[in-house]
Amino acid sequence: MKTNTFITLSTATANVGVLVGLVFLIFEIKQNSAIALSQIRQERSLSGIAEYSSYAQNQAFSRLIGRGLRNAEFDSISPDEWHQVYNLELARMTRIEDVFFQYQEGLIDESVYRFSMAMAAGKMPIWKWLKIVSVNPDFSAAVDAFMDTPEYVPSQSSTIFKEWAKSNESPMRGLGVPRFIQ
C-alpha cells in the first residue's frame, strides 16, 4: 500500500469519526435541552403549587382573595388588605415577567407564554391601579401588544375592576413606587 493511499484512508476514517462524534454531540445537546426545559417547567409548577397552597392554608387571606378579587367585591377590601393584595400582585407580576424572559431566551414553550400573557393582560388594570411597575419595559410592551390581539378577551372581573377603579383612589398613592435595579 502506498503512503498516499494510507494517508487518504486514515484521513477519511478520522473525518468519519469526527462526523459520528458530532452526531452524538447533537443528540446529547438536544437531550440536555429537553431535560433543562423539563426542570424549568417542574420548578415553575412547584412554585405555583407552593403559592396557591399557602393561600389555602391562610383562611383570612384566602377569604380576602375570594371575596375581594374573585367575587369583585372591591369595596370590601380595607386599605391594609390592599397592601396584602399589592404584595401578592407584585409577586405575580415578577413570576410572569420571568416567563416573558424565559420565553425570549427560548426556554419556555409558546403555550405557557400565551397563558401568562393572558393572565398579565387580565391583571394589568389592577397592577396599574396599585402602581406596580414592571422592571422590564419590553414586558409591558408585550402585554399591551397581547391585549391588542383578537385572542385576548378581558375577563368579567377585569372589566368590573376597571370601572370600579375609575372612581376609587389607589391606596398606594403617596407611598412611592419601588425602584428596581435593571
CSV table of C-alpha atoms in Angstrom, one decimal:
chain,number,residue,atom,x,y,z
A,1,MET,CA,0.0,0.0,0.0
A,2,LYS,CA,1.3,3.4,-0.9
A,3,THR,CA,1.8,6.1,1.6
A,4,ASN,CA,-0.7,8.5,-0.1
A,5,THR,CA,-3.4,5.8,-0.1
A,6,PHE,CA,-2.7,5.1,3.6
A,7,ILE,CA,-2.9,8.9,4.4
A,8,THR,CA,-6.1,9.3,2.4
A,9,LEU,CA,-7.7,6.3,4.1
A,10,SER,CA,-6.7,7.4,7.6
A,11,THR,CA,-7.9,11.0,6.9
A,12,ALA,CA,-11.2,9.7,5.6
A,13,THR,CA,-11.6,7.4,8.7
A,14,ALA,CA,-10.8,10.3,11.0
A,15,ASN,CA,-13.3,12.5,9.3
A,16,VAL,CA,-16.0,9.9,9.6
A,17,GLY,CA,-15.1,9.6,13.3
A,18,VAL,CA,-15.5,13.4,13.7
A,19,LEU,CA,-18.9,13.3,11.9
A,20,VAL,CA,-20.1,10.4,14.1
A,21,GLY,CA,-18.9,12.4,17.2
A,22,LEU,CA,-20.8,15.5,16.0
A,23,VAL,CA,-24.0,13.5,15.5
A,24,PHE,CA,-23.7,12.1,19.1
A,25,LEU,CA,-23.0,15.6,20.4
A,26,ILE,CA,-26.1,16.9,18.7
A,27,PHE,CA,-28.3,14.2,20.2
A,28,GLU,CA,-26.7,14.9,23.6
A,29,ILE,CA,-27.4,18.6,23.3
A,30,LYS,CA,-31.0,18.0,22.3
A,31,GLN,CA,-31.4,15.6,25.3
A,32,ASN,CA,-29.8,18.1,27.7
A,33,SER,CA,-32.1,20.9,26.3
A,34,ALA,CA,-35.2,18.7,26.9
A,35,ILE,CA,-34.0,17.9,30.4
A,36,ALA,CA,-33.4,21.6,31.2
A,37,LEU,CA,-36.8,22.6,29.8
A,38,SER,CA,-38.4,19.9,31.9
A,39,GLN,CA,-36.6,21.1,35.0
A,40,ILE,CA,-37.7,24.7,34.4
A,41,ARG,CA,-41.3,23.6,33.9
A,42,GLN,CA,-41.2,21.5,37.1
A,43,GLU,CA,-39.7,24.4,39.1
A,44,ARG,CA,-42.4,26.7,37.8
A,45,SER,CA,-45.2,24.2,38.6
A,46,LEU,CA,-43.8,23.7,42.1
A,47,SER,CA,-43.6,27.5,42.6
A,48,GLY,CA,-47.3,27.8,41.6
A,49,ILE,CA,-48.3,24.9,43.8
A,50,ALA,CA,-46.5,26.4,46.8
A,51,GLU,CA,-48.1,29.8,46.2
A,52,TYR,CA,-51.7,28.5,46.0
A,53,SER,CA,-51.1,26.1,48.8
A,54,SER,CA,-50.1,29.0,51.1
A,55,TYR,CA,-53.4,30.7,50.3
A,56,ALA,CA,-55.3,27.6,51.1
A,57,GLN,CA,-53.6,27.4,54.5
A,58,ASN,CA,-54.2,31.0,55.4
A,59,GLN,CA,-58.0,31.2,55.7
A,60,ALA,CA,-58.2,35.0,56.2
A,61,PHE,CA,-56.1,35.7,53.1
A,62,SER,CA,-58.0,33.1,51.1
A,63,ARG,CA,-61.2,34.8,52.0
A,64,LEU,CA,-59.8,38.2,51.1
A,65,ILE,CA,-58.8,36.9,47.6
A,66,GLY,CA,-62.1,35.1,47.1
A,67,ARG,CA,-64.4,37.9,48.4
A,68,GLY,CA,-62.4,40.9,47.1
A,69,LEU,CA,-60.9,39.8,43.8
A,70,ARG,CA,-62.8,36.7,42.5
A,71,ASN,CA,-66.2,38.0,43.6
A,72,ALA,CA,-65.3,41.6,42.6
A,73,GLU,CA,-66.3,43.0,46.0
A,74,PHE,CA,-63.5,45.6,45.8
A,75,ASP,CA,-65.2,47.9,48.3
A,76,SER,CA,-64.9,45.2,51.0
A,77,ILE,CA,-61.1,45.3,50.9
A,78,SER,CA,-59.6,47.5,53.6
A,79,PRO,CA,-56.5,49.7,53.0
A,80,ASP,CA,-54.4,47.2,54.9
A,81,GLU,CA,-55.7,44.4,52.9
A,82,TRP,CA,-54.9,46.3,49.7
A,83,HIS,CA,-51.3,46.3,50.8
A,84,GLN,CA,-51.5,42.5,51.0
A,85,VAL,CA,-53.0,42.4,47.5
A,86,TYR,CA,-50.2,44.7,46.4
A,87,ASN,CA,-47.6,42.2,47.6
A,88,LEU,CA,-49.4,39.3,46.0
A,89,GLU,CA,-49.7,41.1,42.7
A,90,LEU,CA,-46.1,42.3,42.8
A,91,ALA,CA,-45.0,38.6,43.2
A,92,ARG,CA,-47.4,37.6,40.4
A,93,MET,CA,-46.0,40.2,38.0
A,94,THR,CA,-42.5,39.1,38.9
A,95,ARG,CA,-43.3,35.5,38.1
A,96,ILE,CA,-45.0,36.4,34.8
A,97,GLU,CA,-42.0,38.6,33.9
A,98,ASP,CA,-39.8,35.6,34.4
A,99,VAL,CA,-42.0,33.7,32.0
A,100,PHE,CA,-41.6,36.5,29.5
A,101,PHE,CA,-37.8,36.5,29.9
A,102,GLN,CA,-37.5,32.7,29.6
A,103,TYR,CA,-39.7,32.7,26.5
A,104,GLN,CA,-37.5,35.4,25.0
A,105,GLU,CA,-34.5,33.1,25.7
A,106,GLY,CA,-36.2,30.1,24.2
A,107,LEU,CA,-36.6,28.3,27.5
A,108,ILE,CA,-40.4,28.2,27.7
A,109,ASP,CA,-42.9,27.0,25.2
A,110,GLU,CA,-45.5,29.0,23.4
A,111,SER,CA,-48.5,27.7,25.3
A,112,VAL,CA,-47.1,28.7,28.7
A,113,TYR,CA,-46.1,32.1,27.3
A,114,ARG,CA,-49.6,32.7,25.9
A,115,PHE,CA,-51.3,31.7,29.1
A,116,SER,CA,-49.0,34.0,31.1
A,117,MET,CA,-49.6,36.9,28.7
A,118,ALA,CA,-53.4,36.4,29.0
A,119,MET,CA,-53.0,36.4,32.8
A,120,ALA,CA,-50.9,39.6,32.7
A,121,ALA,CA,-53.3,41.3,30.4
A,122,GLY,CA,-56.2,40.5,32.8
A,123,LYS,CA,-54.1,41.7,35.8
A,124,MET,CA,-52.9,44.9,34.1
A,125,PRO,CA,-55.8,47.1,35.4
A,126,ILE,CA,-55.2,46.2,39.0
A,127,TRP,CA,-51.4,46.5,38.6
A,128,LYS,CA,-51.8,50.0,37.2
A,129,TRP,CA,-54.2,50.9,39.9
A,130,LEU,CA,-51.9,49.5,42.6
A,131,LYS,CA,-49.0,51.3,40.9
A,132,ILE,CA,-47.0,48.2,40.3
A,133,VAL,CA,-44.3,48.9,37.8
A,134,SER,CA,-42.6,46.4,35.6
A,135,VAL,CA,-38.9,46.1,35.8
A,136,ASN,CA,-38.8,45.3,32.1
A,137,PRO,CA,-40.3,47.8,29.6
A,138,ASP,CA,-40.3,45.1,26.9
A,139,PHE,CA,-42.6,43.0,29.1
A,140,SER,CA,-45.1,45.9,29.4
A,141,ALA,CA,-45.0,46.4,25.7
A,142,ALA,CA,-45.6,42.6,25.1
A,143,VAL,CA,-48.6,42.6,27.4
A,144,ASP,CA,-50.0,45.7,25.6
A,145,ALA,CA,-49.4,44.0,22.3
A,146,PHE,CA,-51.2,40.9,23.5
A,147,MET,CA,-54.2,43.0,24.6
A,148,ASP,CA,-54.5,44.2,21.0
A,149,THR,CA,-54.8,40.7,19.6
A,150,PRO,CA,-58.1,39.1,18.8
A,151,GLU,CA,-57.4,36.2,21.2
A,152,TYR,CA,-57.4,38.5,24.2
A,153,VAL,CA,-60.9,38.7,25.8
A,154,PRO,CA,-61.0,40.7,29.1
A,155,SER,CA,-62.4,38.8,32.0
A,156,GLN,CA,-65.6,40.0,33.6
A,157,SER,CA,-63.7,40.8,36.9
A,158,SER,CA,-61.1,42.8,35.0
A,159,THR,CA,-63.8,44.8,33.3
A,160,ILE,CA,-65.7,45.4,36.6
A,161,PHE,CA,-62.4,46.4,38.3
A,162,LYS,CA,-61.6,49.0,35.5
A,163,GLU,CA,-65.0,50.6,36.1
A,164,TRP,CA,-64.6,50.5,39.9
A,165,ALA,CA,-61.1,51.9,39.8
A,166,LYS,CA,-62.2,55.0,37.9
A,167,SER,CA,-64.0,56.2,41.0
A,168,ASN,CA,-61.6,54.9,43.7
A,169,GLU,CA,-58.2,56.1,44.6
A,170,SER,CA,-55.4,53.7,44.9
A,171,PRO,CA,-54.2,53.1,48.5
A,172,MET,CA,-50.7,53.2,47.1
A,173,ARG,CA,-50.7,56.9,46.4
A,174,GLY,CA,-48.1,58.8,48.2
A,175,LEU,CA,-46.2,55.7,49.2
A,176,GLY,CA,-43.9,55.9,46.2
A,177,VAL,CA,-43.3,53.2,43.7
A,178,PRO,CA,-40.5,50.8,44.5
A,179,ARG,CA,-37.3,51.4,42.5
A,180,PHE,CA,-35.9,48.4,40.7
A,181,ILE,CA,-32.4,47.9,39.5
A,182,GLN,CA,-32.3,46.8,36.0
